[in-house]
Amino acid sequence: PRDYGFLFKENEQNERLVSIFNRYINAIDNVQSVRKHEDAEQRLVEKYIQTKNERQLLWGAIIVGGFMFAILFIVFRSRQRILAQLAESHRQISQQHDALQEVNMQLECLSRTDVLTGMANRRHFDERLALEYASYKRTGHPLSVMLLDIDFFKHINDEYGHGVGDTYLKKVAIVLDSIMVRSTDLSARYGGEEFICVLPNTSVLGAMVVADKIREAVSALHTEYPELLPRHVTASIGVATLLGAKCDAQQLIAYADAELYKAKNSGRNRISGILLDPSVDSIETVAGNAAAP
């Protein structure tokens, strides 16, 4: 400002002083100073605006960054929860799958196991015989089948009841399991009081030896378990051995069944065997009967 009168009180002396002061001020060329002041003021304003803009950008970046962080944190937590739920679902599904497999295995085992004796049932035997017959066709090794029937089993059921009859069946199953020790052999309950065995790579004489051991062990059951088995029991066994003959697996069982009836008709507590050999014109019986005690 070029007028400084407003800085002084209104009196004569001050008015004279202001007049002198203003006269000297008017004589001074302060254009350059005013311009520098204006330039400095402009730069100050620009710097302020720039600083303000930078501060606004910084705060904007902080706000946006915080917002993005919050979103990412929410997404991360949601993902963690989803992964945890998926892991739990996968664990439950795995447990259910394992349980289902175990149940299926148990069902499969039950479907192939005789409930009373715990040995293989007829279905399991048929599947195993089919495999062994296929192996026989490849290798040509002898294949033997034994069919066992408990003598006069109906009398035991009628006299002592089916509970005692079931005990006899279980004990005979134990005898078969103890004598049929080879991993390739299989004994099964064929139905009622009948049991059947398959002996791969076994000659008719070898099968007859095994059959006679089984017959003797069954005959001794009453002596071993007099309280459980009140009556002496015996078994008749038919043996059929396939060695190169044109005969299928079911026919082999039929021949063993025929030999079983031969043993029964000969007095029971006996074994009878047959060899199916293409080198002879007819089927011949090669083993005799065991005398009853």
Tab-separated table of C-alpha atoms in Angstrom:
chain	number	residue	atom	x	y	z
A	1	PRO	CA	0.000	0.000	0.000
A	2	ARG	CA	1.215	3.523	-0.851
A	3	ASP	CA	-0.875	5.316	1.736
A	4	TYR	CA	0.282	4.782	5.311
A	5	GLY	CA	-1.989	7.354	6.907
A	6	PHE	CA	-4.200	4.732	8.448
A	7	LEU	CA	-1.250	3.693	10.644
A	8	PHE	CA	-1.213	7.002	12.493
A	9	LYS	CA	-3.638	8.873	14.684
A	10	GLU	CA	-5.250	11.879	13.073
A	11	ASN	CA	-3.460	14.972	14.285
A	12	GLU	CA	-1.544	17.751	12.659
A	13	GLN	CA	1.893	16.431	13.384
A	14	ASN	CA	1.038	12.917	12.135
A	15	GLU	CA	-0.580	14.253	9.012
A	16	ARG	CA	2.568	16.176	8.184
A	17	LEU	CA	4.667	13.145	8.896
A	18	VAL	CA	2.468	10.886	6.676
A	19	SER	CA	2.557	13.473	3.911
A	20	ILE	CA	6.360	13.499	3.982
A	21	PHE	CA	6.530	9.726	4.152
A	22	ASN	CA	4.118	9.236	1.261
A	23	ARG	CA	6.057	11.761	-0.802
A	24	TYR	CA	9.221	9.700	-0.430
A	25	ILE	CA	7.348	6.459	-1.074
A	26	ASN	CA	5.959	7.859	-4.287
A	27	ALA	CA	9.448	8.677	-5.393
A	28	ILE	CA	10.637	5.083	-4.932
A	29	ASP	CA	10.227	2.706	-7.896
A	30	ASN	CA	9.087	-0.522	-6.267
A	31	VAL	CA	7.667	-2.166	-9.397
A	32	GLN	CA	10.441	-4.772	-9.394
A	33	SER	CA	9.852	-5.602	-5.768
A	34	VAL	CA	6.125	-5.856	-6.280
A	35	ARG	CA	6.707	-8.145	-9.276
A	36	LYS	CA	9.082	-10.373	-7.270
A	37	HIS	CA	6.581	-10.429	-4.474
A	38	GLU	CA	3.798	-11.392	-6.839
A	39	ASP	CA	6.018	-14.081	-8.430
A	40	ALA	CA	6.953	-15.445	-5.021
A	41	GLU	CA	3.346	-15.355	-3.961
A	42	GLN	CA	2.352	-17.220	-7.135
A	43	ARG	CA	5.030	-19.863	-6.542
A	44	LEU	CA	3.908	-20.158	-2.939
A	45	VAL	CA	0.325	-20.655	-4.076
A	46	GLU	CA	1.403	-23.218	-6.693
A	47	LYS	CA	3.558	-25.045	-4.147
A	48	TYR	CA	0.678	-25.049	-1.706
A	49	ILE	CA	-1.685	-26.349	-4.354
A	50	GLN	CA	0.883	-29.001	-5.372
A	51	THR	CA	1.436	-30.025	-1.770
A	52	LYS	CA	-2.291	-30.137	-1.217
A	53	ASN	CA	-2.772	-32.237	-4.345
A	54	GLU	CA	0.016	-34.590	-3.286
A	55	ARG	CA	-1.520	-34.861	0.147
A	56	GLN	CA	-4.894	-35.569	-1.404
A	57	LEU	CA	-3.344	-38.188	-3.694
A	58	LEU	CA	-1.562	-39.742	-0.715
A	59	TRP	CA	-4.732	-39.904	1.297
A	60	GLY	CA	-6.581	-41.214	-1.736
A	61	ALA	CA	-3.958	-43.898	-2.189
A	62	ILE	CA	-4.131	-44.765	1.509
A	63	ILE	CA	-7.924	-44.972	1.397
A	64	VAL	CA	-7.931	-47.025	-1.814
A	65	GLY	CA	-5.124	-49.244	-0.476
A	66	GLY	CA	-6.987	-49.768	2.783
A	67	PHE	CA	-10.175	-50.527	0.882
A	68	MET	CA	-8.345	-52.994	-1.373
A	69	PHE	CA	-6.646	-54.561	1.647
A	70	ALA	CA	-9.999	-54.966	3.354
A	71	ILE	CA	-11.434	-56.573	0.215
A	72	LEU	CA	-8.414	-58.870	-0.143
A	73	PHE	CA	-8.603	-59.788	3.536
A	74	ILE	CA	-12.297	-60.598	3.218
A	75	VAL	CA	-11.617	-62.657	0.063
A	76	PHE	CA	-8.712	-64.426	1.790
A	77	ARG	CA	-10.799	-65.292	4.838
A	78	SER	CA	-13.653	-66.431	2.626
A	79	ARG	CA	-11.229	-68.581	0.640
A	80	GLN	CA	-9.828	-70.041	3.851
A	81	ARG	CA	-13.319	-70.875	5.064
A	82	ILE	CA	-14.209	-72.433	1.721
A	83	LEU	CA	-10.972	-74.453	1.709
A	84	ALA	CA	-11.636	-75.593	5.272
A	85	GLN	CA	-15.182	-76.593	4.325
A	86	LEU	CA	-13.888	-78.420	1.243
A	87	ALA	CA	-11.235	-80.188	3.323
A	88	GLU	CA	-13.867	-81.238	5.855
A	89	SER	CA	-16.176	-82.376	3.055
A	90	HIS	CA	-13.312	-84.286	1.466
A	91	ARG	CA	-12.503	-85.917	4.810
A	92	GLN	CA	-16.120	-86.906	5.320
A	93	ILE	CA	-16.365	-88.204	1.757
A	94	SER	CA	-13.132	-90.164	2.219
A	95	GLN	CA	-14.448	-91.639	5.465
A	96	GLN	CA	-17.737	-92.514	3.809
A	97	HIS	CA	-15.865	-93.998	0.841
A	98	ASP	CA	-13.653	-96.067	3.139
A	99	ALA	CA	-16.671	-97.187	5.134
A	100	LEU	CA	-18.516	-98.041	1.930
A	101	GLN	CA	-15.523	-100.009	0.659
A	102	GLU	CA	-15.301	-101.855	3.955
A	103	VAL	CA	-19.019	-102.642	3.813
A	104	ASN	CA	-18.670	-103.770	0.201
A	105	MET	CA	-15.738	-105.986	1.159
A	106	GLN	CA	-17.747	-107.428	4.018
A	107	LEU	CA	-20.706	-107.996	1.724
A	108	GLU	CA	-18.421	-109.566	-0.863
A	109	CYS	CA	-16.906	-111.770	1.831
A	110	LEU	CA	-20.353	-112.723	3.098
A	111	SER	CA	-21.522	-113.482	-0.422
A	112	ARG	CA	-18.576	-115.881	-0.815
A	113	THR	CA	-18.658	-117.389	2.694
A	114	ASP	CA	-20.919	-119.980	4.236
A	115	VAL	CA	-22.561	-118.348	7.244
A	116	LEU	CA	-22.695	-121.471	9.408
A	117	THR	CA	-19.217	-122.932	8.919
A	118	GLY	CA	-17.261	-119.817	7.897
A	119	MET	CA	-15.720	-121.653	4.940
A	120	ALA	CA	-16.141	-120.877	1.254
A	121	ASN	CA	-19.632	-121.288	-0.144
A	122	ARG	CA	-20.685	-122.837	-3.442
A	123	ARG	CA	-20.405	-119.564	-5.362
A	124	HIS	CA	-16.820	-119.064	-4.198
A	125	PHE	CA	-15.994	-122.657	-5.054
A	126	ASP	CA	-17.443	-122.362	-8.564
A	127	GLU	CA	-15.361	-119.236	-9.216
A	128	ARG	CA	-12.202	-120.912	-7.919
A	129	LEU	CA	-12.844	-124.114	-9.863
A	130	ALA	CA	-13.247	-122.097	-13.062
A	131	LEU	CA	-9.834	-120.493	-12.473
A	132	GLU	CA	-8.175	-123.816	-11.673
A	133	TYR	CA	-9.783	-125.441	-14.711
A	134	ALA	CA	-8.421	-122.657	-16.923
A	135	SER	CA	-4.980	-123.240	-15.380
A	136	TYR	CA	-5.343	-126.989	-16.031
A	137	LYS	CA	-6.082	-126.331	-19.695
A	138	ARG	CA	-2.924	-124.193	-19.971
A	139	THR	CA	-0.535	-126.442	-18.075
A	140	GLY	CA	-2.016	-129.917	-18.416
A	141	HIS	CA	-1.341	-130.647	-14.730
A	142	PRO	CA	-3.878	-132.994	-13.089
A	143	LEU	CA	-6.908	-131.418	-11.438
A	144	SER	CA	-8.737	-133.295	-8.669
A	145	VAL	CA	-12.113	-132.703	-7.043
A	146	MET	CA	-13.398	-134.371	-3.855
A	147	LEU	CA	-17.047	-134.500	-2.832
A	148	LEU	CA	-17.769	-135.422	0.807
A	149	ASP	CA	-21.082	-136.348	2.386
A	150	ILE	CA	-21.755	-136.987	6.093
A	151	ASP	CA	-23.314	-140.428	6.460
A	152	PHE	CA	-26.818	-140.624	7.952
A	153	PHE	CA	-26.807	-136.908	8.737
A	154	LYS	CA	-30.602	-136.781	8.598
A	155	HIS	CA	-30.770	-139.202	11.526
A	156	ILE	CA	-28.603	-136.850	13.579
A	157	ASN	CA	-30.916	-133.921	12.896
A	158	ASP	CA	-34.002	-135.977	13.619
A	159	GLU	CA	-32.653	-137.473	16.848
A	160	TYR	CA	-30.690	-134.572	18.355
A	161	GLY	CA	-32.042	-131.523	16.557
A	162	HIS	CA	-30.612	-129.143	13.987
A	163	GLY	CA	-28.463	-127.356	16.575
A	164	VAL	CA	-26.417	-130.475	17.150
A	165	GLY	CA	-26.402	-131.104	13.413
A	166	ASP	CA	-24.917	-127.649	12.877
A	167	THR	CA	-22.175	-128.495	15.382
A	168	TYR	CA	-21.296	-131.590	13.336
A	169	LEU	CA	-21.082	-129.455	10.192
A	170	LYS	CA	-18.782	-126.945	11.901
A	171	LYS	CA	-16.464	-129.690	13.146
A	172	VAL	CA	-16.258	-131.289	9.709
A	173	ALA	CA	-15.416	-127.853	8.273
A	174	ILE	CA	-12.558	-127.584	10.808
A	175	VAL	CA	-11.285	-131.008	9.726
A	176	LEU	CA	-11.225	-129.971	6.089
A	177	ASP	CA	-9.482	-126.712	6.907
A	178	SER	CA	-6.795	-128.490	8.939
A	179	ILE	CA	-6.035	-131.091	6.266
A	180	MET	CA	-6.316	-128.914	3.164
A	181	VAL	CA	-3.159	-126.979	4.007
A	182	ARG	CA	-1.878	-126.025	0.559
A	183	SER	CA	-2.599	-122.451	-0.487
A	184	THR	CA	-3.847	-123.674	-3.852
A	185	ASP	CA	-6.392	-126.072	-2.306
A	186	LEU	CA	-9.899	-124.952	-1.446
A	187	SER	CA	-12.661	-126.615	0.550
A	188	ALA	CA	-16.233	-125.350	0.563
A	189	ARG	CA	-19.677	-126.231	1.791
A	190	TYR	CA	-21.511	-127.511	-1.245
A	191	GLY	CA	-24.962	-127.705	0.295
A	192	GLY	CA	-26.654	-129.398	3.233
A	193	GLU	CA	-24.242	-131.990	4.637
A	194	GLU	CA	-22.096	-132.049	1.500
A	195	PHE	CA	-18.619	-130.515	1.222
A	196	ILE	CA	-16.462	-130.172	-1.872
A	197	CYS	CA	-12.729	-129.653	-2.368
A	198	VAL	CA	-10.556	-128.756	-5.332
A	199	LEU	CA	-6.901	-129.864	-5.410
A	200	PRO	CA	-4.931	-128.389	-8.326
A	201	ASN	CA	-1.876	-130.245	-9.592
A	202	THR	CA	-2.838	-133.345	-7.602
A	203	SER	CA	-2.947	-136.887	-8.993
A	204	VAL	CA	-5.821	-139.223	-8.270
A	205	LEU	CA	-3.678	-141.219	-5.842
A	206	GLY	CA	-2.613	-138.048	-4.031
A	207	ALA	CA	-6.237	-136.932	-3.791
A	208	MET	CA	-7.214	-140.362	-2.459
A	209	VAL	CA	-4.580	-140.072	0.267
A	210	VAL	CA	-5.966	-136.674	1.317
A	211	ALA	CA	-9.518	-138.015	1.179
A	212	ASP	CA	-8.627	-140.939	3.427
A	213	LYS	CA	-7.072	-138.570	5.983
A	214	ILE	CA	-10.284	-136.559	5.981
A	215	ARG	CA	-12.387	-139.719	6.362
A	216	GLU	CA	-10.348	-140.884	9.348
A	217	ALA	CA	-10.443	-137.426	10.992
A	218	VAL	CA	-14.238	-137.209	10.605
A	219	SER	CA	-14.624	-140.689	12.057
A	220	ALA	CA	-12.587	-139.636	15.113
A	221	LEU	CA	-14.684	-136.526	15.864
A	222	HIS	CA	-17.026	-138.345	18.262
A	223	THR	CA	-14.042	-139.538	20.314
A	224	GLU	CA	-12.537	-136.036	20.446
A	225	TYR	CA	-15.785	-134.213	21.266
A	226	PRO	CA	-18.090	-136.709	23.028
A	227	GLU	CA	-20.075	-133.986	24.794
A	228	LEU	CA	-20.673	-131.927	21.649
A	229	LEU	CA	-21.072	-134.839	19.235
A	230	PRO	CA	-23.165	-137.483	20.993
A	231	ARG	CA	-23.215	-139.887	18.054
A	232	HIS	CA	-20.433	-141.456	16.028
A	233	VAL	CA	-20.357	-139.960	12.559
A	234	THR	CA	-18.621	-141.017	9.336
A	235	ALA	CA	-18.198	-139.566	5.871
A	236	SER	CA	-18.180	-140.961	2.356
A	237	ILE	CA	-15.962	-139.272	-0.239
A	238	GLY	CA	-15.891	-139.387	-4.028
A	239	VAL	CA	-12.784	-138.323	-5.946
A	240	ALA	CA	-12.453	-137.433	-9.640
A	241	THR	CA	-9.168	-136.461	-11.290
A	242	LEU	CA	-8.906	-134.838	-14.699
A	243	LEU	CA	-5.755	-135.548	-16.693
A	244	GLY	CA	-5.997	-134.530	-20.333
A	245	ALA	CA	-9.535	-135.814	-20.892
A	246	LYS	CA	-12.111	-133.734	-22.748
A	247	CYS	CA	-14.220	-132.848	-19.744
A	248	ASP	CA	-15.358	-129.521	-18.407
A	249	ALA	CA	-15.391	-128.411	-14.767
A	250	GLN	CA	-19.052	-129.238	-14.130
A	251	GLN	CA	-18.636	-132.692	-15.623
A	252	LEU	CA	-15.669	-133.225	-13.303
A	253	ILE	CA	-17.956	-132.489	-10.340
A	254	ALA	CA	-20.535	-134.892	-11.762
A	255	TYR	CA	-17.918	-137.667	-11.904
A	256	ALA	CA	-16.905	-136.944	-8.295
A	257	ASP	CA	-20.595	-137.104	-7.324
A	258	ALA	CA	-20.947	-140.465	-9.053
A	259	GLU	CA	-17.931	-141.751	-7.124
A	260	LEU	CA	-19.491	-140.479	-3.911
A	261	TYR	CA	-22.585	-142.575	-4.543
A	262	LYS	CA	-20.370	-145.560	-5.275
A	263	ALA	CA	-18.761	-145.115	-1.853
A	264	LYS	CA	-22.169	-144.823	-0.190
A	265	ASN	CA	-23.571	-147.840	-1.986
A	266	SER	CA	-20.503	-149.830	-0.945
A	267	GLY	CA	-21.315	-149.399	2.737
A	268	ARG	CA	-20.432	-145.754	3.561
A	269	ASN	CA	-17.390	-144.484	5.483
A	270	ARG	CA	-15.485	-145.164	2.286
A	271	ILE	CA	-13.717	-143.342	-0.531
A	272	SER	CA	-13.942	-144.043	-4.235
A	273	GLY	CA	-11.956	-142.352	-6.983
A	274	ILE	CA	-11.821	-142.144	-10.741
A	275	LEU	CA	-9.213	-140.973	-13.247
A	276	LEU	CA	-10.313	-139.233	-16.425
A	277	ASP	CA	-7.468	-140.048	-18.809
A	278	PRO	CA	-7.660	-139.910	-22.630
A	279	SER	CA	-4.978	-142.570	-22.883
A	280	VAL	CA	-7.570	-145.214	-22.003
A	281	ASP	CA	-10.727	-146.029	-23.940
A	282	SER	CA	-12.969	-145.890	-20.901
A	283	ILE	CA	-13.017	-144.236	-17.496
A	284	GLU	CA	-11.624	-146.531	-14.833
A	285	THR	CA	-11.676	-146.498	-11.089
A	286	VAL	CA	-8.143	-146.493	-9.772
A	287	ALA	CA	-8.613	-146.474	-6.015
A	288	GLY	CA	-10.429	-148.810	-3.720
A	289	ASN	CA	-12.611	-148.403	-0.676
A	290	ALA	CA	-11.547	-147.922	2.932
A	291	ALA	CA	-13.108	-150.433	5.259
A	292	ALA	CA	-15.485	-149.138	7.867
A	293	PRO	CA	-14.561	-149.673	11.505
